[in-house]
mmCIF file of C-alpha atoms in Angstrom:
data_model
loop_
_atom_site.group_PDB
_atom_site.id
_atom_site.type_symbol
_atom_site.label_atom_id
_atom_site.label_comp_id
_atom_site.label_asym_id
_atom_site.label_seq_id
_atom_site.Cartn_x
_atom_site.Cartn_y
_atom_site.Cartn_z
ATOM 1 C CA MET F 1 -113.726 35.352 23.580
ATOM 2 C CA LYS F 2 -115.585 35.920 27.348
ATOM 3 C CA THR F 3 -115.787 31.851 27.412
ATOM 4 C CA LEU F 4 -111.765 31.014 27.179
ATOM 5 C CA LYS F 5 -111.218 33.957 29.573
ATOM 6 C CA THR F 6 -113.567 32.737 32.283
ATOM 7 C CA THR F 7 -112.251 28.951 32.058
ATOM 8 C CA PHE F 8 -108.839 30.797 32.100
ATOM 9 C CA ILE F 9 -109.580 32.317 35.623
ATOM 10 C CA VAL F 10 -111.301 29.001 36.672
ATOM 11 C CA VAL F 11 -107.863 27.403 35.933
ATOM 12 C CA ILE F 12 -105.887 29.769 37.391
ATOM 13 C CA CYS F 13 -108.374 29.468 40.590
ATOM 14 C CA LEU F 14 -108.086 25.689 40.412
ATOM 15 C CA CYS F 15 -104.104 25.744 40.854
ATOM 16 C CA ILE F 16 -104.306 28.250 43.344
ATOM 17 C CA GLY F 17 -106.384 26.099 45.653
ATOM 18 C CA ALA F 18 -104.220 22.757 44.693
ATOM 19 C CA ALA F 19 -101.166 24.704 45.412
ATOM 20 C CA GLY F 20 -102.454 25.920 49.061
ATOM 21 C CA THR F 21 -104.038 22.849 50.051
ATOM 22 C CA TYR F 22 -100.302 21.429 48.958
ATOM 23 C CA ILE F 23 -98.462 24.242 51.356
ATOM 24 C CA ALA F 24 -101.455 23.836 53.991
ATOM 25 C CA LEU F 25 -101.471 19.954 54.205
ATOM 26 C CA PRO F 26 -97.945 19.778 56.177
ATOM 27 C CA PHE F 27 -99.376 22.788 58.774
ATOM 28 C CA LEU F 28 -103.019 21.010 59.165
ATOM 29 C CA LYS F 29 -101.187 17.969 59.863
ATOM 30 C CA SER F 30 -98.593 19.675 62.761
ATOM 31 C CA LEU F 31 -102.016 21.343 63.969
ATOM 32 C CA ARG F 32 -103.877 17.937 64.529
ATOM 33 C CA ALA F 33 -99.948 16.543 65.885
ATOM 34 C CA VAL F 34 -100.840 19.307 68.324
ATOM 35 C CA PHE F 35 -104.339 19.087 69.328
ATOM 36 C CA GLU F 36 -103.867 15.066 69.570
ATOM 37 C CA TRP F 37 -100.265 15.142 71.833
ATOM 38 C CA ASP F 38 -102.900 17.796 73.995
ATOM 39 C CA ARG F 39 -106.108 15.198 74.392
ATOM 40 C CA VAL F 40 -102.697 12.807 75.198
ATOM 41 C CA GLU F 41 -101.363 15.207 77.798
ATOM 42 C CA LYS F 42 -104.412 15.932 78.763
ATOM 43 C CA GLN F 43 -105.286 12.214 79.521
ATOM 44 C CA THR F 44 -102.024 11.215 80.992
ATOM 45 C CA LEU F 45 -102.082 13.474 83.384
ATOM 46 C CA THR F 46 -106.115 12.800 84.381
ATOM 47 C CA LEU F 47 -105.271 8.712 84.892
ATOM 48 C CA LEU F 48 -101.874 9.381 86.871
ATOM 49 C CA GLN F 49 -103.798 12.092 88.893
ATOM 50 C CA SER F 50 -106.641 9.319 89.317
ATOM 51 C CA ASP F 51 -108.167 8.743 92.846
ATOM 52 C CA ALA F 52 -106.295 5.325 92.614
ATOM 53 C CA MET F 53 -102.997 6.633 91.973
ATOM 54 C CA VAL F 54 -103.119 10.303 93.269
ATOM 55 C CA PHE F 55 -100.637 8.850 96.447
ATOM 56 C CA LEU F 56 -98.827 6.272 94.541
ATOM 57 C CA VAL F 57 -97.801 4.393 97.827
ATOM 58 C CA THR F 58 -94.577 2.538 96.246
ATOM 59 C CA ASP F 59 -93.331 1.010 99.573
ATOM 60 C CA ARG F 60 -95.064 0.672 102.745
ATOM 61 C CA ILE F 61 -92.176 -0.342 105.325
ATOM 62 C CA VAL F 62 -93.169 -1.766 108.519
ATOM 63 C CA SER F 63 -90.666 -1.777 111.625
ATOM 64 C CA GLN F 64 -90.227 -2.327 115.135
ATOM 65 C CA ILE F 65 -88.892 0.838 116.738
ATOM 66 C CA VAL F 66 -87.133 1.103 120.403
ATOM 67 C CA VAL F 67 -86.934 4.905 121.466
ATOM 68 C CA SER F 68 -85.175 4.858 125.193
ATOM 69 C CA VAL F 69 -84.302 7.059 127.832
ATOM 70 C CA SER F 70 -81.493 6.876 130.051
ATOM 71 C CA GLU F 71 -80.128 9.025 132.818
ATOM 72 C CA ASN F 72 -78.314 8.406 136.132
ATOM 73 C CA ASN F 73 -78.052 11.059 138.591
ATOM 74 C CA ILE F 74 -75.706 10.150 141.923
ATOM 75 C CA LEU F 75 -77.836 12.547 143.907
ATOM 76 C CA LEU F 76 -81.322 11.764 142.279
ATOM 77 C CA GLY F 77 -80.870 8.238 141.179
ATOM 78 C CA GLN F 78 -82.035 6.377 137.956
ATOM 79 C CA ARG F 79 -84.481 7.587 135.098
ATOM 80 C CA GLU F 80 -85.122 5.028 132.485
ATOM 81 C CA GLY F 81 -87.565 4.614 130.211
ATOM 82 C CA TYR F 82 -88.808 2.367 127.079
ATOM 83 C CA LEU F 83 -91.525 2.506 124.372
ATOM 84 C CA ILE F 84 -91.464 -0.263 121.792
ATOM 85 C CA GLY F 85 -93.796 -0.367 119.194
ATOM 86 C CA THR F 86 -94.990 -1.250 115.651
ATOM 87 C CA ALA F 87 -94.226 1.844 112.930
ATOM 88 C CA THR F 88 -95.513 1.926 109.400
ATOM 89 C CA LEU F 89 -94.040 4.326 106.965
ATOM 90 C CA TYR F 90 -96.323 4.753 103.858
ATOM 91 C CA TYR F 91 -93.540 6.189 101.198
ATOM 92 C CA GLY F 92 -94.151 7.042 97.684
ATOM 93 C CA MET F 93 -95.230 10.477 95.424
ATOM 94 C CA ASP F 94 -97.881 12.882 95.042
ATOM 95 C CA MET F 95 -98.797 12.901 91.351
ATOM 96 C CA LYS F 96 -100.982 16.208 92.250
ATOM 97 C CA GLU F 97 -97.559 17.638 92.230
ATOM 98 C CA LEU F 98 -97.076 16.695 88.006
ATOM 99 C CA THR F 99 -97.719 19.081 85.618
ATOM 100 C CA LYS F 100 -98.358 19.076 81.683
ATOM 101 C CA ASP F 101 -94.614 20.552 81.651
ATOM 102 C CA SER F 102 -93.716 16.710 83.417
ATOM 103 C CA ILE F 103 -94.746 15.145 80.250
ATOM 104 C CA GLN F 104 -92.602 14.724 77.224
ATOM 105 C CA LEU F 105 -92.878 13.195 73.646
ATOM 106 C CA ARG F 106 -89.267 12.177 72.344
ATOM 107 C CA ASP F 107 -89.045 9.632 69.924
ATOM 108 C CA GLN F 108 -92.901 8.387 69.704
ATOM 109 C CA GLN F 109 -92.265 7.639 73.667
ATOM 110 C CA MET F 110 -93.589 9.442 76.432
ATOM 111 C CA PHE F 111 -91.226 10.595 79.336
ATOM 112 C CA VAL F 112 -92.786 11.353 82.381
ATOM 113 C CA THR F 113 -90.785 13.171 84.965
ATOM 114 C CA LEU F 114 -92.020 11.926 88.313
ATOM 115 C CA PRO F 115 -91.932 14.337 91.453
ATOM 116 C CA PRO F 116 -89.707 13.805 94.383
ATOM 117 C CA ALA F 117 -90.447 10.317 96.668
ATOM 118 C CA LYS F 118 -91.178 11.293 100.036
ATOM 119 C CA GLU F 119 -93.322 10.373 102.709
ATOM 120 C CA LEU F 120 -97.212 10.027 102.229
ATOM 121 C CA ASP F 121 -97.911 8.595 105.826
ATOM 122 C CA PHE F 122 -96.521 7.686 108.913
ATOM 123 C CA ALA F 123 -98.475 5.169 111.615
ATOM 124 C CA VAL F 124 -98.066 3.102 115.077
ATOM 125 C CA ASP F 125 -99.996 0.462 115.654
ATOM 126 C CA LEU F 126 -101.483 1.776 119.300
ATOM 127 C CA GLU F 127 -101.942 -1.996 120.050
ATOM 128 C CA SER F 128 -98.475 -2.575 119.758
ATOM 129 C CA LEU F 129 -96.913 -0.357 122.128
ATOM 130 C CA GLN F 130 -95.012 -0.483 125.560
ATOM 131 C CA PHE F 131 -93.798 1.311 127.661
ATOM 132 C CA ILE F 132 -91.207 0.009 130.792
ATOM 133 C CA SER F 133 -89.890 2.816 133.104
ATOM 134 C CA LYS F 134 -87.401 2.551 135.849
ATOM 135 C CA VAL F 135 -87.333 5.455 138.459
ATOM 136 C CA SER F 136 -86.083 5.907 141.697
ATOM 137 C CA GLY F 137 -88.512 7.518 144.128
ATOM 138 C CA THR F 138 -86.960 10.693 143.901
ATOM 139 C CA VAL F 139 -86.995 11.040 139.935
ATOM 140 C CA ALA F 140 -90.193 10.103 140.419
ATOM 141 C CA LEU F 141 -91.257 13.180 142.744
ATOM 142 C CA VAL F 142 -88.790 15.571 141.076
ATOM 143 C CA ASP F 143 -90.449 14.439 137.740
ATOM 144 C CA TRP F 144 -94.085 15.255 139.112
ATOM 145 C CA LEU F 145 -92.884 18.751 140.737
ATOM 146 C CA GLN F 146 -91.225 19.983 137.309
ATOM 147 C CA GLY F 147 -94.248 18.999 135.207
ATOM 148 C CA LYS F 148 -92.065 16.136 133.536
ATOM 149 C CA ASP F 149 -93.462 12.810 131.227
ATOM 150 C CA MET F 150 -91.398 10.362 130.077
ATOM 151 C CA HIS F 151 -94.026 8.305 128.435
ATOM 152 C CA ALA F 152 -95.352 11.985 126.415
ATOM 153 C CA GLU F 153 -91.310 12.453 126.174
ATOM 154 C CA LEU F 154 -90.950 9.048 124.634
ATOM 155 C CA ARG F 155 -93.891 9.587 122.027
ATOM 156 C CA ALA F 156 -92.997 12.699 120.915
ATOM 157 C CA GLN F 157 -89.494 10.840 119.684
ATOM 158 C CA PHE F 158 -91.071 7.888 117.945
ATOM 159 C CA LYS F 159 -91.524 9.215 114.667
ATOM 160 C CA PRO F 160 -87.959 10.829 114.243
ATOM 161 C CA LYS F 161 -86.393 8.096 115.532
ATOM 162 C CA ALA F 162 -88.497 5.452 113.461
ATOM 163 C CA VAL F 163 -87.898 7.626 110.284
ATOM 164 C CA ALA F 164 -83.895 7.648 111.162
ATOM 165 C CA PHE F 165 -84.005 4.564 112.120
ATOM 166 C CA MET F 166 -85.134 3.050 108.803
ATOM 167 C CA LYS F 167 -83.023 5.332 106.555
ATOM 168 C CA GLN F 168 -79.790 4.085 108.965
ATOM 169 C CA ASN F 169 -80.744 0.697 107.654
ATOM 170 C CA LYS F 170 -81.714 1.726 104.703
ATOM 171 C CA MET F 171 -85.415 0.241 104.009
ATOM 172 C CA ILE F 172 -86.265 3.576 102.290
ATOM 173 C CA PRO F 173 -85.865 3.018 98.305
ATOM 174 C CA ASP F 174 -83.596 5.023 96.597
ATOM 175 C CA ARG F 175 -85.253 7.221 93.436
ATOM 176 C CA ARG F 176 -83.301 5.057 90.864
ATOM 177 C CA ASN F 177 -85.022 1.750 92.658
ATOM 178 C CA ILE F 178 -88.462 3.734 92.847
ATOM 179 C CA LEU F 179 -88.124 4.229 88.781
ATOM 180 C CA GLY F 180 -87.057 0.798 87.671
ATOM 181 C CA ARG F 181 -89.655 -0.976 89.579
ATOM 182 C CA LEU F 182 -92.750 1.611 88.027
ATOM 183 C CA ASN F 183 -91.130 1.382 84.336
ATOM 184 C CA SER F 184 -91.410 -2.598 85.015
ATOM 185 C CA MET F 185 -94.998 -2.322 85.523
ATOM 186 C CA SER F 186 -95.637 0.737 82.994
ATOM 187 C CA SER F 187 -96.864 -2.143 80.098
ATOM 188 C CA LEU F 188 -100.766 -1.292 81.348
ATOM 189 C CA LEU F 189 -100.302 2.767 81.484
ATOM 190 C CA THR F 190 -99.003 1.843 77.919
ATOM 191 C CA GLU F 191 -102.225 -0.174 76.641
ATOM 192 C CA HIS F 192 -104.134 2.592 77.681
ATOM 193 C CA ILE F 193 -102.261 5.726 76.569
ATOM 194 C CA GLY F 194 -100.929 4.044 73.210
ATOM 195 C CA LEU F 195 -98.301 5.139 73.647
ATOM 196 C CA LYS F 196 -94.656 3.832 75.136
ATOM 197 C CA VAL F 197 -94.458 5.477 79.042
ATOM 198 C CA ILE F 198 -90.924 5.912 80.360
ATOM 199 C CA PHE F 199 -90.648 7.062 84.238
ATOM 200 C CA GLN F 200 -87.663 9.531 84.964
#
């Protein structure tokens, strides 16, 4: 009788254990998926924010810029000047702005919402700069007395004028264009992560 009772208890324990395993299995799979996604998420952020990609320059825009000032005073005479040079705008995305919320998993694909594109750097080729001025003697004297410096005035205008010129001539790409190019080259990242990566 005691042996039968013991056997019965063992059978009940085994049934409970089996039921528990059956119930826990989906939970364990979900838990594993969560940890696996967390790993992939961290790996993706680490890769996108690596030194090689932290400032993702999508476009290097080079253009010759002309900044000018032209004034003509009946009493004082002519005040005219030009500053000509080559400017380079580095345009792209600061990947340090990415967060975990920027990365989502949908239909076994990884969607990465990139930060807004912006100016990353701006440079002027100093050797290319040419300053040309034409001023009357009276204007030159008045400028000197008033502490005016035409060259400095034009230098201060150079960057804003250059960026405005590039925008007006549609040299700076829009977000759709940038995303299209990045998605066409995302296969390397896809191979590294193990999931198809789509930038948006």
